[in-house]
Amino acid sequence: MSKRRGFSCPVCDSLYEENELEEHVQSHFNDNHRWNEVEYEEVQCQFDGCGLLVDMKCLEDHLLAHEFGEKADSSPINDDSLLAAALQEEETNDLTRKNDRRAENDIQLAKDLQKQAEKELEEKEFKKLQEKYGMTSNGGYTEQFNEKMGKQVGRNVSIGDYFQKKANMMCSMMTGEDTNETRTTGTITVLTNYYQSGNIKGISQVHLSSDTNHYAADVSDNGWGCGYRNTQMLLSSLLLNPLYKDHIEQKLGMLTLPSVPKIQSCIEEAWKEGFDQSGKEQLGGKLSKTKKWIGTTEVAALFRWMNIRARIVDFHKSQNNLHPLMFQWVKDYFTQNSDEQIPPLYIQHQGHSRTIIGLEEYSGSAENQLLIFDPSSHKMQLIKSIKPPYTKIQTKALRKSLHQMKYKQFQLVFIDGVYKSECDRNAGKILSSIRIPPD
């Protein structure tokens, strides 16, 4: 039977004429011509660990199944199932990637929010520090006087006293001299008599600085003026010492004690001459007409500007906020100084400064005590605290033990002579500190 181009058999794909096709198809289903007689070519799957015999027609699908991690077998694989599995896996992978990206975004968002919160907290704390140390305040000494005194008129201050104090303040602003309204004189002499009375038990020896006046903060600088008042205390002692007196007069243009505003302008002059440029930058190069606090570097710069060598000692390591090394250093300062006129010490800690005027040495195991002038103590409190008949309780306001001076860090300023040459003075424009213990 000849085969010509015609209709394709749906079973074996052979071509037949239309009138022959039906008979041919039927022959496939006769008993002597079965479906399983169609020949198949099988090959062994070479995929690692498989080895199954697979029809060549199904080999590509079989290998694809391996690729998608499905268990391959020798039966024909449905293309739709493979496609569905591939799509399912891709969808799962997409979902995993989306979840991973979402988790990464959430983590980054949390980090950004945390950074923002930390930044806002830092700015808030910085603003508090600026306000605390007078960095953002408007006005200064005279403005605070007018504000505070104006509120006290008719209450604690009469109209007459108000105008008298205002006249004194205006005169002080013009001359640069302090009004001395908060000054207490003769305290060192009184203390000398107090210790010589012999009524103080347990004290083996007392060391006192040269005569030093106490200056208390007043309504004009209350809350920010401690550094200036301690500078006045130190100046009151140095003005009585011939070694320093002329240097102070030459720079201040007067032998009387300068006012707080005068000290502010003098520190600005020291900055202009090149002293402590880093401190100048931190304080914006301006103190006058502000309530900015000053510390050891500003005090040291001021005295160096006056040709007086002022050194800074930094007690930067504590023992549970205690500083026995500082107490020992103060004792050595007073005992090893052969000069009868020993200047007091400026002492600074976080948030406040004071003036050390001496030290009590105790016998036995008792702790030594510092003797301190505090500008926050009122003038009348100091006068009433020391008077005959002398008792130890009278000096309680002045006496500070090791455990009463618990702060993380202390800095001291001590006076160490004058500069002998302009070269030494210029070298003193760059401030450094003596660190105890050494690094």
Short mmCIF file of C-alpha atoms in Angstrom, two decimals:
data_model
loop_
_atom_site.label_atom_id
_atom_site.label_comp_id
_atom_site.label_asym_id
_atom_site.label_seq_id
_atom_site.Cartn_x
_atom_site.Cartn_y
_atom_site.Cartn_z
CA MET A 1 0.00 0.00 0.00
CA SER A 2 1.55 3.20 -1.14
CA LYS A 3 1.82 6.13 1.31
CA ARG A 4 1.13 9.56 -0.03
CA ARG A 5 0.84 12.93 1.59
CA GLY A 6 -2.51 12.95 3.34
CA PHE A 7 -3.98 12.70 6.84
CA SER A 8 -1.79 11.93 9.91
CA CYS A 9 -2.57 8.95 12.12
CA PRO A 10 -3.27 10.19 15.70
CA VAL A 11 -1.49 7.12 17.08
CA CYS A 12 1.69 6.69 15.04
CA ASP A 13 1.77 9.94 13.02
CA SER A 14 1.80 8.01 9.64
CA LEU A 15 0.12 9.67 6.61
CA TYR A 16 -2.85 8.05 4.86
CA GLU A 17 -5.56 8.96 2.41
CA GLU A 18 -8.83 9.87 3.96
CA ASN A 19 -10.55 6.62 2.92
CA GLU A 20 -7.68 4.54 4.39
CA LEU A 21 -7.15 6.41 7.65
CA GLU A 22 -10.03 4.94 9.63
CA GLU A 23 -9.02 1.37 8.84
CA HIS A 24 -5.42 2.10 9.75
CA VAL A 25 -6.31 3.66 13.12
CA GLN A 26 -8.58 0.72 13.95
CA SER A 27 -5.73 -1.69 13.27
CA HIS A 28 -3.84 -0.28 16.17
CA PHE A 29 -6.49 -1.70 18.50
CA ASN A 30 -6.72 -5.19 17.07
CA ASP A 31 -5.46 -8.07 19.21
CA ASN A 32 -2.53 -8.67 16.93
CA HIS A 33 -1.42 -4.99 16.98
CA ARG A 34 -1.31 -3.62 20.54
CA TRP A 35 -0.38 -0.16 21.87
CA ASN A 36 2.58 -1.46 23.84
CA GLU A 37 4.24 -2.53 20.59
CA VAL A 38 5.30 1.10 20.06
CA GLU A 39 9.03 1.12 20.65
CA TYR A 40 10.62 3.29 23.38
CA GLU A 41 14.31 4.16 23.74
CA GLU A 42 15.42 4.31 27.36
CA VAL A 43 18.66 5.75 28.79
CA GLN A 44 20.10 5.71 32.31
CA CYS A 45 19.90 9.02 34.20
CA GLN A 46 23.42 10.24 34.92
CA PHE A 47 22.29 12.64 37.67
CA ASP A 48 24.28 12.01 40.85
CA GLY A 49 22.63 9.30 42.94
CA CYS A 50 19.78 8.58 40.47
CA GLY A 51 20.65 5.91 37.81
CA LEU A 52 17.03 5.28 36.72
CA LEU A 53 16.13 4.22 33.16
CA VAL A 54 14.20 7.05 31.58
CA ASP A 55 12.48 7.32 28.21
CA MET A 56 14.41 9.68 25.95
CA LYS A 57 11.27 11.70 25.40
CA CYS A 58 11.02 12.27 29.16
CA LEU A 59 14.72 12.76 29.89
CA GLU A 60 14.67 16.53 29.67
CA ASP A 61 11.70 16.74 32.06
CA HIS A 62 13.35 14.19 34.36
CA LEU A 63 16.53 16.25 34.62
CA LEU A 64 14.42 19.36 35.18
CA ALA A 65 12.75 17.57 38.09
CA HIS A 66 16.18 16.97 39.59
CA GLU A 67 16.92 20.66 39.21
CA PHE A 68 13.83 21.58 41.20
CA GLY A 69 14.65 19.00 43.90
CA GLU A 70 11.86 16.60 43.17
CA LYS A 71 12.30 12.83 43.28
CA ALA A 72 12.71 11.57 39.76
CA ASP A 73 11.26 8.27 38.55
CA SER A 74 11.02 6.44 35.22
CA SER A 75 7.43 7.38 34.54
CA PRO A 76 6.65 10.26 32.23
CA ILE A 77 6.63 13.67 34.02
CA ASN A 78 3.81 16.07 33.49
CA ASP A 79 5.03 19.44 32.20
CA ASP A 80 2.24 21.29 34.01
CA SER A 81 3.31 19.80 37.36
CA LEU A 82 6.90 20.82 36.78
CA LEU A 83 5.85 24.34 35.82
CA ALA A 84 3.59 24.60 38.84
CA ALA A 85 6.40 23.43 41.12
CA ALA A 86 8.81 25.92 39.56
CA LEU A 87 6.32 28.75 39.92
CA GLN A 88 5.56 27.74 43.50
CA GLU A 89 9.26 27.73 44.37
CA GLU A 90 9.83 31.09 42.69
CA GLU A 91 6.83 32.54 44.52
CA THR A 92 8.19 31.20 47.80
CA ASN A 93 11.62 32.67 47.04
CA ASP A 94 10.05 36.03 46.15
CA LEU A 95 8.09 36.03 49.40
CA THR A 96 11.25 35.17 51.36
CA ARG A 97 13.18 37.95 49.68
CA LYS A 98 10.35 40.41 50.35
CA ASN A 99 10.25 39.37 53.99
CA ASP A 100 14.02 39.72 54.24
CA ARG A 101 13.88 43.19 52.70
CA ARG A 102 11.01 44.13 54.99
CA ALA A 103 13.00 42.91 58.01
CA GLU A 104 16.07 44.84 56.85
CA ASN A 105 13.95 47.97 56.37
CA ASP A 106 12.44 47.54 59.82
CA ILE A 107 15.90 47.16 61.37
CA GLN A 108 17.19 50.23 59.52
CA LEU A 109 14.10 52.21 60.55
CA ALA A 110 14.65 51.21 64.18
CA LYS A 111 18.30 52.31 63.94
CA ASP A 112 17.30 55.62 62.35
CA LEU A 113 14.69 56.25 65.04
CA GLN A 114 17.21 55.40 67.76
CA LYS A 115 19.78 57.77 66.25
CA GLN A 116 17.16 60.50 66.01
CA ALA A 117 16.14 59.97 69.64
CA GLU A 118 19.79 60.03 70.75
CA LYS A 119 20.40 63.20 68.74
CA GLU A 120 17.36 64.92 70.25
CA LEU A 121 18.42 63.84 73.75
CA GLU A 122 21.97 65.06 73.13
CA GLU A 123 20.69 68.41 71.87
CA LYS A 124 18.38 68.69 74.87
CA GLU A 125 21.21 67.91 77.33
CA PHE A 126 23.54 70.29 75.50
CA LYS A 127 20.93 73.04 75.74
CA LYS A 128 20.59 72.38 79.47
CA LEU A 129 24.36 72.66 79.88
CA GLN A 130 24.40 75.88 77.87
CA GLU A 131 21.66 77.33 80.05
CA LYS A 132 23.38 76.08 83.22
CA TYR A 133 26.69 77.67 82.32
CA GLY A 134 25.17 80.88 81.00
CA MET A 135 25.92 80.18 77.32
CA THR A 136 22.42 81.11 76.11
CA SER A 137 21.49 83.82 78.59
CA ASN A 138 20.90 87.38 77.54
CA GLY A 139 22.48 90.15 79.57
CA GLY A 140 24.89 89.76 82.44
CA TYR A 141 25.88 91.39 85.71
CA THR A 142 23.92 94.66 85.48
CA GLU A 143 20.88 93.09 83.82
CA GLN A 144 20.60 90.48 86.57
CA PHE A 145 20.96 93.20 89.22
CA ASN A 146 18.09 95.20 87.72
CA GLU A 147 15.91 92.12 87.36
CA LYS A 148 16.50 90.65 90.83
CA MET A 149 16.69 93.86 92.83
CA GLY A 150 13.60 95.26 91.15
CA LYS A 151 11.60 92.30 92.47
CA GLN A 152 12.89 92.81 96.04
CA VAL A 153 11.96 96.48 96.34
CA GLY A 154 9.23 96.83 98.95
CA ARG A 155 9.87 93.31 100.26
CA ASN A 156 13.41 92.71 101.47
CA VAL A 157 14.89 95.98 100.19
CA SER A 158 13.68 99.52 100.78
CA ILE A 159 13.47 102.03 97.95
CA GLY A 160 16.35 103.98 99.46
CA ASP A 161 18.58 100.92 99.70
CA TYR A 162 17.71 99.94 96.15
CA PHE A 163 18.86 103.27 94.70
CA GLN A 164 21.96 103.27 96.90
CA LYS A 165 22.95 99.77 95.71
CA LYS A 166 22.22 100.72 92.12
CA ALA A 167 24.39 103.83 92.42
CA ASN A 168 27.23 101.73 93.86
CA MET A 169 26.86 99.20 91.08
CA MET A 170 26.92 101.89 88.35
CA CYS A 171 30.02 103.45 89.93
CA SER A 172 31.66 100.01 89.98
CA MET A 173 30.86 99.52 86.29
CA MET A 174 32.54 102.82 85.41
CA THR A 175 35.69 102.36 87.51
CA GLY A 176 36.05 98.58 87.26
CA GLU A 177 36.45 98.35 91.04
CA ASP A 178 34.37 95.96 93.12
CA THR A 179 31.81 97.45 95.51
CA ASN A 180 33.19 95.20 98.29
CA GLU A 181 29.66 94.77 99.61
CA THR A 182 30.15 91.00 99.86
CA ARG A 183 33.73 91.13 101.16
CA THR A 184 34.78 89.69 104.54
CA THR A 185 38.26 90.75 105.70
CA GLY A 186 40.58 89.53 108.45
CA THR A 187 39.39 85.93 108.44
CA ILE A 188 42.90 84.42 108.27
CA THR A 189 43.94 86.47 111.32
CA VAL A 190 40.87 85.32 113.20
CA LEU A 191 41.60 81.71 112.25
CA THR A 192 45.22 82.06 113.43
CA ASN A 193 43.98 83.23 116.85
CA TYR A 194 41.43 80.47 116.84
CA TYR A 195 44.02 77.73 116.41
CA GLN A 196 46.48 79.34 118.80
CA SER A 197 43.87 79.32 121.55
CA GLY A 198 44.74 75.68 122.21
CA ASN A 199 41.12 74.60 122.62
CA ILE A 200 41.01 72.49 119.49
CA LYS A 201 41.45 68.81 120.31
CA GLY A 202 42.93 66.26 117.92
CA ILE A 203 44.66 68.76 115.62
CA SER A 204 48.41 68.28 115.49
CA GLN A 205 49.20 71.11 113.06
CA VAL A 206 47.45 73.77 110.99
CA HIS A 207 48.62 75.31 107.72
CA LEU A 208 47.09 78.59 106.55
CA SER A 209 47.54 80.65 103.40
CA SER A 210 48.55 84.29 103.44
CA ASP A 211 45.82 86.79 104.27
CA THR A 212 42.86 86.27 101.95
CA ASN A 213 39.52 88.03 101.84
CA HIS A 214 36.30 86.14 101.34
CA TYR A 215 34.01 87.30 98.53
CA ALA A 216 30.47 86.02 98.35
CA ALA A 217 28.21 86.02 95.31
CA ASP A 218 25.51 88.69 95.35
CA VAL A 219 22.26 89.32 93.55
CA SER A 220 24.10 90.38 90.38
CA ASP A 221 26.05 87.14 89.83
CA ASN A 222 24.26 84.59 91.97
CA GLY A 223 24.09 81.24 90.16
CA TRP A 224 27.02 81.76 87.77
CA GLY A 225 29.70 83.94 89.41
CA CYS A 226 31.61 81.48 91.62
CA GLY A 227 34.66 81.40 89.33
CA TYR A 228 34.91 85.19 89.36
CA ARG A 229 34.49 85.41 93.14
CA ASN A 230 37.23 82.83 93.74
CA THR A 231 39.46 84.83 91.39
CA GLN A 232 38.81 87.87 93.57
CA MET A 233 39.84 85.86 96.65
CA LEU A 234 43.09 84.85 94.99
CA LEU A 235 43.74 88.42 93.83
CA SER A 236 43.09 89.79 97.34
CA SER A 237 45.97 87.66 98.61
CA LEU A 238 48.37 88.41 95.73
CA LEU A 239 47.80 92.17 96.00
CA LEU A 240 49.38 91.97 99.49
CA ASN A 241 52.46 90.23 98.12
CA PRO A 242 55.19 92.54 96.69
CA LEU A 243 56.21 89.84 94.19
CA TYR A 244 52.86 90.02 92.40
CA LYS A 245 51.46 93.43 93.28
CA ASP A 246 53.16 95.48 90.54
CA HIS A 247 52.30 92.98 87.80
CA ILE A 248 48.63 93.11 88.75
CA GLU A 249 48.60 96.92 88.91
CA GLN A 250 50.31 97.18 85.52
CA LYS A 251 47.62 95.12 83.77
CA LEU A 252 44.56 96.24 85.73
CA GLY A 253 45.57 99.89 85.96
CA MET A 254 44.58 99.94 89.63
CA LEU A 255 45.54 98.47 93.00
CA THR A 256 42.00 97.91 94.18
CA LEU A 257 40.14 94.67 93.62
CA PRO A 258 38.44 94.37 90.19
CA SER A 259 34.72 93.78 89.84
CA VAL A 260 33.19 90.76 88.14
CA PRO A 261 32.60 92.67 84.85
CA LYS A 262 36.20 93.96 84.99
CA ILE A 263 37.53 90.40 85.36
CA GLN A 264 35.40 89.37 82.36
CA SER A 265 36.92 92.09 80.18
CA CYS A 266 40.45 91.25 81.40
CA ILE A 267 40.04 87.60 80.37
CA GLU A 268 38.91 88.82 76.96
CA GLU A 269 42.09 90.93 76.77
CA ALA A 270 44.14 87.85 77.62
CA TRP A 271 42.45 86.02 74.74
CA LYS A 272 43.26 88.89 72.38
CA GLU A 273 46.93 88.56 73.31
CA GLY A 274 46.85 84.87 72.42
CA PHE A 275 46.36 83.18 75.79
CA ASP A 276 44.21 80.00 75.86
CA GLN A 277 42.83 80.17 72.33
CA SER A 278 40.98 76.86 72.73
CA GLY A 279 39.14 78.24 75.76
CA LYS A 280 38.34 81.37 73.80
CA GLU A 281 36.72 79.29 71.06
CA GLN A 282 34.69 77.25 73.54
CA LEU A 283 33.24 80.39 75.11
CA GLY A 284 32.70 82.18 71.81
CA GLY A 285 35.39 84.78 72.54
CA LYS A 286 33.03 86.80 74.73
CA LEU A 287 32.35 87.04 78.48
CA SER A 288 31.30 90.67 78.97
CA LYS A 289 27.58 91.22 79.42
CA THR A 290 27.00 87.46 79.71
CA LYS A 291 26.46 84.95 82.51
CA LYS A 292 29.04 82.48 81.21
CA TRP A 293 30.86 80.43 83.81
CA ILE A 294 34.63 80.35 83.95
CA GLY A 295 36.95 77.58 85.16
CA THR A 296 40.60 76.81 85.78
CA THR A 297 41.78 77.53 82.23
CA GLU A 298 40.24 81.03 82.18
CA VAL A 299 41.66 81.78 85.65
CA ALA A 300 45.13 80.54 84.65
CA ALA A 301 45.01 82.53 81.40
CA LEU A 302 44.10 85.69 83.33
CA PHE A 303 47.06 85.43 85.72
CA ARG A 304 49.50 84.48 82.96
CA TRP A 305 48.35 87.57 81.08
CA MET A 306 49.37 89.50 84.22
CA ASN A 307 52.86 87.91 83.92
CA ILE A 308 52.09 85.62 86.89
CA ARG A 309 52.83 81.94 86.37
CA ALA A 310 49.62 80.03 87.19
CA ARG A 311 49.70 76.25 86.88
CA ILE A 312 46.82 73.75 86.62
CA VAL A 313 46.84 70.41 88.43
CA ASP A 314 44.37 67.81 87.19
CA PHE A 315 43.32 65.04 89.60
CA HIS A 316 41.65 62.95 86.92
CA LYS A 317 41.39 59.56 88.62
CA SER A 318 39.38 58.89 91.76
CA GLN A 319 38.89 56.02 94.17
CA ASN A 320 35.09 55.77 94.34
CA ASN A 321 34.99 59.56 93.76
CA LEU A 322 37.51 60.12 96.57
CA HIS A 323 40.81 61.89 95.99
CA PRO A 324 43.39 61.07 98.70
CA LEU A 325 46.17 62.09 96.28
CA MET A 326 44.70 65.59 96.13
CA PHE A 327 44.63 65.88 99.93
CA GLN A 328 48.26 64.76 100.05
CA TRP A 329 49.20 67.24 97.33
CA VAL A 330 47.54 70.13 99.23
CA LYS A 331 49.39 69.14 102.40
CA ASP A 332 52.70 69.10 100.51
CA TYR A 333 51.89 72.48 98.95
CA PHE A 334 51.50 74.15 102.34
CA THR A 335 54.29 72.29 104.17
CA GLN A 336 56.97 72.42 101.48
CA ASN A 337 56.46 76.05 100.53
CA SER A 338 59.13 78.05 102.39
CA ASP A 339 57.51 81.39 101.54
CA GLU A 340 55.68 82.84 104.52
CA GLN A 341 53.16 84.35 102.11
CA ILE A 342 51.59 81.24 100.62
CA PRO A 343 48.80 82.07 98.13
CA PRO A 344 45.53 80.16 98.47
CA LEU A 345 44.46 77.56 95.90
CA TYR A 346 41.65 77.78 93.36
CA ILE A 347 39.78 74.43 93.31
CA GLN A 348 37.27 73.41 90.66
CA HIS A 349 34.91 70.47 90.38
CA GLN A 350 31.77 69.75 88.37
CA GLY A 351 29.37 72.67 88.72
CA HIS A 352 31.23 74.74 91.33
CA SER A 353 34.55 76.24 92.39
CA ARG A 354 35.97 77.24 95.79
CA THR A 355 39.18 78.50 97.40
CA ILE A 356 41.43 76.43 99.68
CA ILE A 357 42.94 78.64 102.42
CA GLY A 358 44.54 75.92 104.55
CA LEU A 359 44.64 72.41 105.94
CA GLU A 360 44.20 70.83 109.38
CA GLU A 361 46.48 67.90 110.22
CA TYR A 362 45.05 65.44 112.74
CA SER A 363 46.91 63.06 114.98
CA GLY A 364 46.36 59.31 114.91
CA SER A 365 44.16 57.81 112.21
CA ALA A 366 41.89 60.83 111.85
CA GLU A 367 41.62 62.31 108.36
CA ASN A 368 43.12 65.66 107.50
CA GLN A 369 40.64 68.43 106.71
CA LEU A 370 40.74 71.14 104.07
CA LEU A 371 39.85 74.71 105.04
CA ILE A 372 37.78 76.27 102.28
CA PHE A 373 36.22 79.61 101.39
CA ASP A 374 32.99 79.06 99.46
CA PRO A 375 31.56 82.02 97.48
CA SER A 376 28.07 80.60 97.99
CA SER A 377 28.43 81.24 101.75
CA HIS A 378 26.90 84.56 102.78
CA LYS A 379 29.11 87.25 104.28
CA MET A 380 27.24 87.32 107.60
CA GLN A 381 27.42 83.54 107.90
CA LEU A 382 31.20 83.71 107.79
CA ILE A 383 31.47 86.59 110.27
CA LYS A 384 29.24 84.86 112.82
CA SER A 385 30.97 81.49 112.42
CA ILE A 386 34.31 82.50 113.96
CA LYS A 387 34.38 84.64 117.11
CA PRO A 388 35.38 84.16 120.76
CA PRO A 389 34.93 81.99 122.68
CA TYR A 390 36.37 79.64 120.05
CA THR A 391 34.92 76.16 119.59
CA LYS A 392 35.54 73.57 116.91
CA ILE A 393 31.95 73.75 115.66
CA GLN A 394 32.52 77.36 114.60
CA THR A 395 34.77 76.29 111.72
CA LYS A 396 32.42 73.56 110.51
CA ALA A 397 31.39 75.67 107.50
CA LEU A 398 35.04 75.96 106.46
CA ARG A 399 36.19 72.41 107.17
CA LYS A 400 35.88 69.69 104.48
CA SER A 401 36.97 66.08 104.90
CA LEU A 402 37.99 63.62 102.22
CA HIS A 403 34.50 62.08 102.18
CA GLN A 404 32.88 65.52 101.93
CA MET A 405 34.77 66.17 98.69
CA LYS A 406 33.39 63.33 96.59
CA TYR A 407 33.55 64.22 92.93
CA LYS A 408 34.79 62.41 89.85
CA GLN A 409 37.47 64.98 89.04
CA PHE A 410 39.16 68.03 90.56
CA GLN A 411 41.37 70.72 89.09
CA LEU A 412 43.48 73.17 91.06
CA VAL A 413 45.18 76.41 90.10
CA PHE A 414 48.27 77.39 92.09
CA ILE A 415 50.52 80.43 91.75
CA ASP A 416 54.17 79.68 91.04
CA GLY A 417 56.07 82.96 90.80
CA VAL A 418 56.33 85.31 87.83
CA TYR A 419 57.69 85.00 84.32
CA LYS A 420 61.32 86.10 84.02
CA SER A 421 61.25 86.76 80.30
CA GLU A 422 58.86 87.56 77.49
CA CYS A 423 59.79 84.24 75.90
CA ASP A 424 58.55 82.35 78.99
CA ARG A 425 55.40 84.42 79.04
CA ASN A 426 54.67 83.65 75.39
CA ALA A 427 55.21 79.95 76.04
CA GLY A 428 52.56 80.24 78.77
CA LYS A 429 49.92 81.17 76.20
CA ILE A 430 49.37 77.48 75.53
CA LEU A 431 47.81 75.89 78.59
CA SER A 432 48.50 72.39 79.84
CA SER A 433 48.00 70.63 83.14
CA ILE A 434 49.97 68.53 85.60
CA ARG A 435 48.08 65.23 85.69
CA ILE A 436 47.98 63.27 88.94
CA PRO A 437 48.48 60.39 88.79
CA PRO A 438 50.66 60.76 85.67
CA ASP A 439 49.38 59.07 82.50
#
